[in-house]
Amino acid sequence: MIRPLGSLLQLSERPVIRTAALVAILAATALLLWRSGDQPVTDTTNAELRGPAEPDGFVVDGRYTEYDQAGNLDVRFSSPRIEQFEDGNLTTMEAPEAELFGDPDTLPWKVKAEHGSLLQDSNLLYLTGNVRVTRQIGQRTATLETTKLTLDNDQNIIYTDAPVTITDNVGVTRSKGMKAWINDRILELNSQVEGRYETAR
């Protein structure tokens, strides 16, 4: 039902309607005054995602694949968090894992660590914390463990001066320092080499 404007004005002059309207206005004013004392709401999602190091750029759940000039798979890499810093042209990685491919007919070297940092100017990748390199050759699996390892991407070599432990199907070898050529499948142990081997039965 539509009431004429005069009827609405008459309703507004009634005490019950005026009181109800006054109560509604007072309630709304009280609510606004109460809310104005609250701390401003800020969205911390972006700050949390960026992290305390405040990198210039970052990637979450990063995956990277590289092919050589012939189109063969060269490197497959992943990390739950990668941060890039323009100062020093540095990239850091959490829990990096990589597969390094050499000859297309061979299985890749698998590398994982707790932390990694890439100096982009020199193309050197430094891995630290429970570094583990696994290599499958036929039926043999060899695992190298150390505390730090450097990967030279330009030369396709890995090396360290820290103690290393190499375990395979026939025994355990320990050494202080090592160098490996990925493409040529050559491993050189530096010093203090000792090993325990079991003969095949």
PDB file of C-alpha atoms in Angstrom:
ATOM      1  CA  MET A   1       0.000   0.000   0.000  1.00  0.00           C
ATOM      2  CA  ILE A   2       1.364   3.418  -0.943  1.00  0.00           C
ATOM      3  CA  ARG A   3       0.756   6.250   1.530  1.00  0.00           C
ATOM      4  CA  PRO A   4       0.757   9.888   0.455  1.00  0.00           C
ATOM      5  CA  LEU A   5       3.590  12.093   1.732  1.00  0.00           C
ATOM      6  CA  GLY A   6       1.225  13.821   4.178  1.00  0.00           C
ATOM      7  CA  SER A   7       0.399  10.501   5.880  1.00  0.00           C
ATOM      8  CA  LEU A   8       4.126   9.696   6.326  1.00  0.00           C
ATOM      9  CA  LEU A   9       4.720  13.090   7.915  1.00  0.00           C
ATOM     10  CA  GLN A  10       1.851  12.444  10.296  1.00  0.00           C
ATOM     11  CA  LEU A  11       3.400   9.066  11.312  1.00  0.00           C
ATOM     12  CA  SER A  12       6.734  10.734  12.049  1.00  0.00           C
ATOM     13  CA  GLU A  13       5.055  13.056  14.536  1.00  0.00           C
ATOM     14  CA  ARG A  14       3.920  10.127  16.715  1.00  0.00           C
ATOM     15  CA  PRO A  15       6.012   9.663  19.919  1.00  0.00           C
ATOM     16  CA  VAL A  16       6.562   5.890  19.489  1.00  0.00           C
ATOM     17  CA  ILE A  17       8.044   6.270  16.018  1.00  0.00           C
ATOM     18  CA  ARG A  18      10.199   9.223  17.075  1.00  0.00           C
ATOM     19  CA  THR A  19      11.499   7.253  20.056  1.00  0.00           C
ATOM     20  CA  ALA A  20      12.308   4.179  17.942  1.00  0.00           C
ATOM     21  CA  ALA A  21      14.137   6.329  15.394  1.00  0.00           C
ATOM     22  CA  LEU A  22      16.065   8.114  18.160  1.00  0.00           C
ATOM     23  CA  VAL A  23      17.091   4.772  19.735  1.00  0.00           C
ATOM     24  CA  ALA A  24      18.314   3.482  16.330  1.00  0.00           C
ATOM     25  CA  ILE A  25      20.380   6.644  15.737  1.00  0.00           C
ATOM     26  CA  LEU A  26      21.901   6.510  19.238  1.00  0.00           C
ATOM     27  CA  ALA A  27      22.767   2.800  18.830  1.00  0.00           C
ATOM     28  CA  ALA A  28      24.456   3.453  15.492  1.00  0.00           C
ATOM     29  CA  THR A  29      26.413   6.405  16.975  1.00  0.00           C
ATOM     30  CA  ALA A  30      27.519   4.332  19.989  1.00  0.00           C
ATOM     31  CA  LEU A  31      28.662   1.521  17.690  1.00  0.00           C
ATOM     32  CA  LEU A  32      30.698   3.937  15.559  1.00  0.00           C
ATOM     33  CA  LEU A  33      32.324   5.510  18.622  1.00  0.00           C
ATOM     34  CA  TRP A  34      33.126   2.073  20.098  1.00  0.00           C
ATOM     35  CA  ARG A  35      34.666   0.833  16.829  1.00  0.00           C
ATOM     36  CA  SER A  36      36.761   3.996  16.423  1.00  0.00           C
ATOM     37  CA  GLY A  37      38.827   2.970  19.479  1.00  0.00           C
ATOM     38  CA  ASP A  38      39.881  -0.317  17.822  1.00  0.00           C
ATOM     39  CA  GLN A  39      43.320  -0.680  16.296  1.00  0.00           C
ATOM     40  CA  PRO A  40      43.208  -0.347  12.513  1.00  0.00           C
ATOM     41  CA  VAL A  41      42.927  -3.659  10.704  1.00  0.00           C
ATOM     42  CA  THR A  42      46.051  -4.383   8.664  1.00  0.00           C
ATOM     43  CA  ASP A  43      46.594  -7.182   6.207  1.00  0.00           C
ATOM     44  CA  THR A  44      49.776  -8.996   7.309  1.00  0.00           C
ATOM     45  CA  THR A  45      49.520 -11.691   4.650  1.00  0.00           C
ATOM     46  CA  ASN A  46      51.838  -9.898   2.213  1.00  0.00           C
ATOM     47  CA  ALA A  47      54.423  -9.087   4.908  1.00  0.00           C
ATOM     48  CA  GLU A  48      54.420 -12.693   6.129  1.00  0.00           C
ATOM     49  CA  LEU A  49      54.768 -13.974   2.574  1.00  0.00           C
ATOM     50  CA  ARG A  50      57.658 -11.605   1.857  1.00  0.00           C
ATOM     51  CA  GLY A  51      59.547 -12.852   4.933  1.00  0.00           C
ATOM     52  CA  PRO A  52      61.890 -11.209   7.450  1.00  0.00           C
ATOM     53  CA  ALA A  53      64.860 -10.940   5.047  1.00  0.00           C
ATOM     54  CA  GLU A  54      62.842  -8.560   2.813  1.00  0.00           C
ATOM     55  CA  PRO A  55      64.164  -9.835  -0.532  1.00  0.00           C
ATOM     56  CA  ASP A  56      63.791  -7.866  -3.743  1.00  0.00           C
ATOM     57  CA  GLY A  57      61.842 -10.802  -5.153  1.00  0.00           C
ATOM     58  CA  PHE A  58      60.781 -14.269  -4.024  1.00  0.00           C
ATOM     59  CA  VAL A  59      59.186 -17.466  -5.327  1.00  0.00           C
ATOM     60  CA  VAL A  60      57.150 -19.938  -3.294  1.00  0.00           C
ATOM     61  CA  ASP A  61      57.186 -23.604  -4.402  1.00  0.00           C
ATOM     62  CA  GLY A  62      59.560 -22.842  -7.263  1.00  0.00           C
ATOM     63  CA  ARG A  63      60.298 -25.306 -10.078  1.00  0.00           C
ATOM     64  CA  TYR A  64      62.950 -24.755 -12.741  1.00  0.00           C
ATOM     65  CA  THR A  65      63.896 -26.834 -15.771  1.00  0.00           C
ATOM     66  CA  GLU A  66      66.804 -26.196 -18.149  1.00  0.00           C
ATOM     67  CA  TYR A  67      67.707 -27.835 -21.460  1.00  0.00           C
ATOM     68  CA  ASP A  68      71.032 -27.875 -23.286  1.00  0.00           C
ATOM     69  CA  GLN A  69      71.540 -26.596 -26.849  1.00  0.00           C
ATOM     70  CA  ALA A  70      70.602 -29.992 -28.282  1.00  0.00           C
ATOM     71  CA  GLY A  71      67.281 -29.962 -26.431  1.00  0.00           C
ATOM     72  CA  ASN A  72      68.305 -32.552 -23.835  1.00  0.00           C
ATOM     73  CA  LEU A  73      67.245 -32.112 -20.221  1.00  0.00           C
ATOM     74  CA  ASP A  74      70.138 -30.496 -18.336  1.00  0.00           C
ATOM     75  CA  VAL A  75      68.861 -29.444 -14.894  1.00  0.00           C
ATOM     76  CA  ARG A  76      65.614 -29.929 -12.996  1.00  0.00           C
ATOM     77  CA  PHE A  77      65.415 -27.932  -9.756  1.00  0.00           C
ATOM     78  CA  SER A  78      62.856 -27.244  -7.007  1.00  0.00           C
ATOM     79  CA  SER A  79      62.684 -25.338  -3.717  1.00  0.00           C
ATOM     80  CA  PRO A  80      59.816 -24.438  -1.377  1.00  0.00           C
ATOM     81  CA  ARG A  81      61.145 -20.856  -1.161  1.00  0.00           C
ATOM     82  CA  ILE A  82      63.604 -18.897  -3.290  1.00  0.00           C
ATOM     83  CA  GLU A  83      64.625 -15.309  -2.467  1.00  0.00           C
ATOM     84  CA  GLN A  84      66.471 -12.933  -4.792  1.00  0.00           C
ATOM     85  CA  PHE A  85      68.591  -9.997  -3.601  1.00  0.00           C
ATOM     86  CA  GLU A  86      69.789  -7.407  -6.103  1.00  0.00           C
ATOM     87  CA  ASP A  87      72.632  -6.400  -3.785  1.00  0.00           C
ATOM     88  CA  GLY A  88      75.372  -8.891  -4.630  1.00  0.00           C
ATOM     89  CA  ASN A  89      73.183 -10.536  -7.304  1.00  0.00           C
ATOM     90  CA  LEU A  90      72.423 -13.309  -4.802  1.00  0.00           C
ATOM     91  CA  THR A  91      69.675 -15.912  -4.752  1.00  0.00           C
ATOM     92  CA  THR A  92      68.993 -18.029  -1.656  1.00  0.00           C
ATOM     93  CA  MET A  93      66.986 -21.258  -1.470  1.00  0.00           C
ATOM     94  CA  GLU A  94      65.342 -23.324   1.240  1.00  0.00           C
ATOM     95  CA  ALA A  95      65.630 -27.116   1.005  1.00  0.00           C
ATOM     96  CA  PRO A  96      66.828 -27.125  -2.623  1.00  0.00           C
ATOM     97  CA  GLU A  97      66.611 -30.346  -4.637  1.00  0.00           C
ATOM     98  CA  ALA A  98      68.108 -30.811  -8.096  1.00  0.00           C
ATOM     99  CA  GLU A  99      68.621 -33.421 -10.770  1.00  0.00           C
ATOM    100  CA  LEU A 100      71.742 -32.832 -12.868  1.00  0.00           C
ATOM    101  CA  PHE A 101      71.786 -34.577 -16.217  1.00  0.00           C
ATOM    102  CA  GLY A 102      74.933 -35.424 -18.157  1.00  0.00           C
ATOM    103  CA  ASP A 103      75.018 -37.966 -20.970  1.00  0.00           C
ATOM    104  CA  PRO A 104      71.416 -38.546 -22.207  1.00  0.00           C
ATOM    105  CA  ASP A 105      71.896 -42.311 -21.794  1.00  0.00           C
ATOM    106  CA  THR A 106      72.722 -42.067 -18.070  1.00  0.00           C
ATOM    107  CA  LEU A 107      70.619 -41.398 -15.000  1.00  0.00           C
ATOM    108  CA  PRO A 108      70.964 -37.949 -13.370  1.00  0.00           C
ATOM    109  CA  TRP A 109      72.861 -36.987 -10.256  1.00  0.00           C
ATOM    110  CA  LYS A 110      70.363 -36.098  -7.514  1.00  0.00           C
ATOM    111  CA  VAL A 111      71.340 -33.331  -5.103  1.00  0.00           C
ATOM    112  CA  LYS A 112      69.566 -32.056  -1.990  1.00  0.00           C
ATOM    113  CA  ALA A 113      70.494 -29.840   0.975  1.00  0.00           C
ATOM    114  CA  GLU A 114      68.968 -27.734   3.729  1.00  0.00           C
ATOM    115  CA  HIS A 115      70.082 -24.415   2.222  1.00  0.00           C
ATOM    116  CA  GLY A 116      71.467 -23.087  -1.016  1.00  0.00           C
ATOM    117  CA  SER A 117      72.762 -19.797  -2.397  1.00  0.00           C
ATOM    118  CA  LEU A 118      73.513 -18.919  -6.002  1.00  0.00           C
ATOM    119  CA  LEU A 119      75.981 -16.194  -6.931  1.00  0.00           C
ATOM    120  CA  GLN A 120      74.597 -15.265 -10.331  1.00  0.00           C
ATOM    121  CA  ASP A 121      77.671 -13.337 -11.475  1.00  0.00           C
ATOM    122  CA  SER A 122      79.899 -16.409 -11.145  1.00  0.00           C
ATOM    123  CA  ASN A 123      77.132 -19.023 -11.672  1.00  0.00           C
ATOM    124  CA  LEU A 124      78.236 -20.870  -8.516  1.00  0.00           C
ATOM    125  CA  LEU A 125      75.706 -22.689  -6.337  1.00  0.00           C
ATOM    126  CA  TYR A 126      76.687 -23.198  -2.684  1.00  0.00           C
ATOM    127  CA  LEU A 127      74.837 -25.931  -0.759  1.00  0.00           C
ATOM    128  CA  THR A 128      75.014 -26.259   3.018  1.00  0.00           C
ATOM    129  CA  GLY A 129      73.464 -28.438   5.720  1.00  0.00           C
ATOM    130  CA  ASN A 130      73.073 -32.202   5.252  1.00  0.00           C
ATOM    131  CA  VAL A 131      74.135 -32.109   1.616  1.00  0.00           C
ATOM    132  CA  ARG A 132      73.380 -35.391  -0.138  1.00  0.00           C
ATOM    133  CA  VAL A 133      74.298 -36.382  -3.687  1.00  0.00           C
ATOM    134  CA  THR A 134      72.981 -39.656  -5.122  1.00  0.00           C
ATOM    135  CA  ARG A 135      74.179 -41.290  -8.337  1.00  0.00           C
ATOM    136  CA  GLN A 136      72.726 -44.427  -9.909  1.00  0.00           C
ATOM    137  CA  ILE A 137      75.045 -46.375 -12.215  1.00  0.00           C
ATOM    138  CA  GLY A 138      73.390 -49.544 -13.456  1.00  0.00           C
ATOM    139  CA  GLN A 139      72.449 -51.557 -10.372  1.00  0.00           C
ATOM    140  CA  ARG A 140      74.824 -49.584  -8.129  1.00  0.00           C
ATOM    141  CA  THR A 141      73.678 -46.603  -6.093  1.00  0.00           C
ATOM    142  CA  ALA A 142      76.333 -44.305  -4.667  1.00  0.00           C
ATOM    143  CA  THR A 143      75.544 -41.610  -2.092  1.00  0.00           C
ATOM    144  CA  LEU A 144      77.852 -38.758  -1.102  1.00  0.00           C
ATOM    145  CA  GLU A 145      77.157 -36.878   2.133  1.00  0.00           C
ATOM    146  CA  THR A 146      78.871 -33.715   3.375  1.00  0.00           C
ATOM    147  CA  THR A 147      78.144 -30.435   5.172  1.00  0.00           C
ATOM    148  CA  LYS A 148      78.826 -28.128   2.226  1.00  0.00           C
ATOM    149  CA  LEU A 149      79.211 -28.441  -1.509  1.00  0.00           C
ATOM    150  CA  THR A 150      79.796 -26.082  -4.436  1.00  0.00           C
ATOM    151  CA  LEU A 151      78.327 -26.632  -7.898  1.00  0.00           C
ATOM    152  CA  ASP A 152      80.021 -24.810 -10.762  1.00  0.00           C
ATOM    153  CA  ASN A 153      77.273 -24.610 -13.386  1.00  0.00           C
ATOM    154  CA  ASP A 154      79.605 -23.393 -16.137  1.00  0.00           C
ATOM    155  CA  GLN A 155      82.134 -26.230 -15.708  1.00  0.00           C
ATOM    156  CA  ASN A 156      79.595 -28.908 -14.601  1.00  0.00           C
ATOM    157  CA  ILE A 157      81.724 -29.866 -11.609  1.00  0.00           C
ATOM    158  CA  ILE A 158      80.953 -30.186  -7.896  1.00  0.00           C
ATOM    159  CA  TYR A 159      83.530 -29.860  -5.135  1.00  0.00           C
ATOM    160  CA  THR A 160      84.088 -29.356  -1.405  1.00  0.00           C
ATOM    161  CA  ASP A 161      86.936 -29.104   1.080  1.00  0.00           C
ATOM    162  CA  ALA A 162      84.748 -30.480   3.894  1.00  0.00           C
ATOM    163  CA  PRO A 163      84.773 -34.137   5.014  1.00  0.00           C
ATOM    164  CA  VAL A 164      82.730 -36.413   2.765  1.00  0.00           C
ATOM    165  CA  THR A 165      81.304 -39.906   3.171  1.00  0.00           C
ATOM    166  CA  ILE A 166      80.561 -41.999   0.087  1.00  0.00           C
ATOM    167  CA  THR A 167      78.417 -45.103   0.496  1.00  0.00           C
ATOM    168  CA  ASP A 168      77.641 -47.619  -2.222  1.00  0.00           C
ATOM    169  CA  ASN A 169      76.723 -51.292  -2.574  1.00  0.00           C
ATOM    170  CA  VAL A 170      80.227 -52.526  -1.767  1.00  0.00           C
ATOM    171  CA  GLY A 171      81.411 -50.256   1.036  1.00  0.00           C
ATOM    172  CA  VAL A 172      82.021 -46.862   2.593  1.00  0.00           C
ATOM    173  CA  THR A 173      84.722 -44.334   1.664  1.00  0.00           C
ATOM    174  CA  ARG A 174      85.645 -41.252   3.671  1.00  0.00           C
ATOM    175  CA  SER A 175      87.776 -38.340   2.564  1.00  0.00           C
ATOM    176  CA  LYS A 176      88.531 -34.737   3.346  1.00  0.00           C
ATOM    177  CA  GLY A 177      87.452 -32.868   0.247  1.00  0.00           C
ATOM    178  CA  MET A 178      86.457 -34.074  -3.204  1.00  0.00           C
ATOM    179  CA  LYS A 179      85.850 -32.970  -6.777  1.00  0.00           C
ATOM    180  CA  ALA A 180      83.523 -34.568  -9.331  1.00  0.00           C
ATOM    181  CA  TRP A 181      83.055 -33.952 -13.066  1.00  0.00           C
ATOM    182  CA  ILE A 182      79.378 -34.561 -13.802  1.00  0.00           C
ATOM    183  CA  ASN A 183      79.582 -35.121 -17.555  1.00  0.00           C
ATOM    184  CA  ASP A 184      82.642 -37.383 -17.373  1.00  0.00           C
ATOM    185  CA  ARG A 185      81.459 -39.308 -14.276  1.00  0.00           C
ATOM    186  CA  ILE A 186      84.857 -38.846 -12.611  1.00  0.00           C
ATOM    187  CA  LEU A 187      85.298 -38.468  -8.848  1.00  0.00           C
ATOM    188  CA  GLU A 188      88.544 -37.294  -7.256  1.00  0.00           C
ATOM    189  CA  LEU A 189      89.099 -37.590  -3.484  1.00  0.00           C
ATOM    190  CA  ASN A 190      91.467 -34.990  -2.023  1.00  0.00           C
ATOM    191  CA  SER A 191      93.110 -36.303   1.172  1.00  0.00           C
ATOM    192  CA  GLN A 192      92.830 -38.500   4.271  1.00  0.00           C
ATOM    193  CA  VAL A 193      91.082 -41.158   2.219  1.00  0.00           C
ATOM    194  CA  GLU A 194      89.991 -44.297   4.049  1.00  0.00           C
ATOM    195  CA  GLY A 195      87.571 -47.002   3.048  1.00  0.00           C
ATOM    196  CA  ARG A 196      85.887 -50.230   4.084  1.00  0.00           C
ATOM    197  CA  TYR A 197      84.818 -52.615   1.341  1.00  0.00           C
ATOM    198  CA  GLU A 198      83.054 -55.945   1.230  1.00  0.00           C
ATOM    199  CA  THR A 199      83.931 -58.455  -1.449  1.00  0.00           C
ATOM    200  CA  ALA A 200      81.101 -59.809  -3.576  1.00  0.00           C
ATOM    201  CA  ARG A 201      79.729 -63.168  -2.443  1.00  0.00           C
TER     202      ARG A 201
END
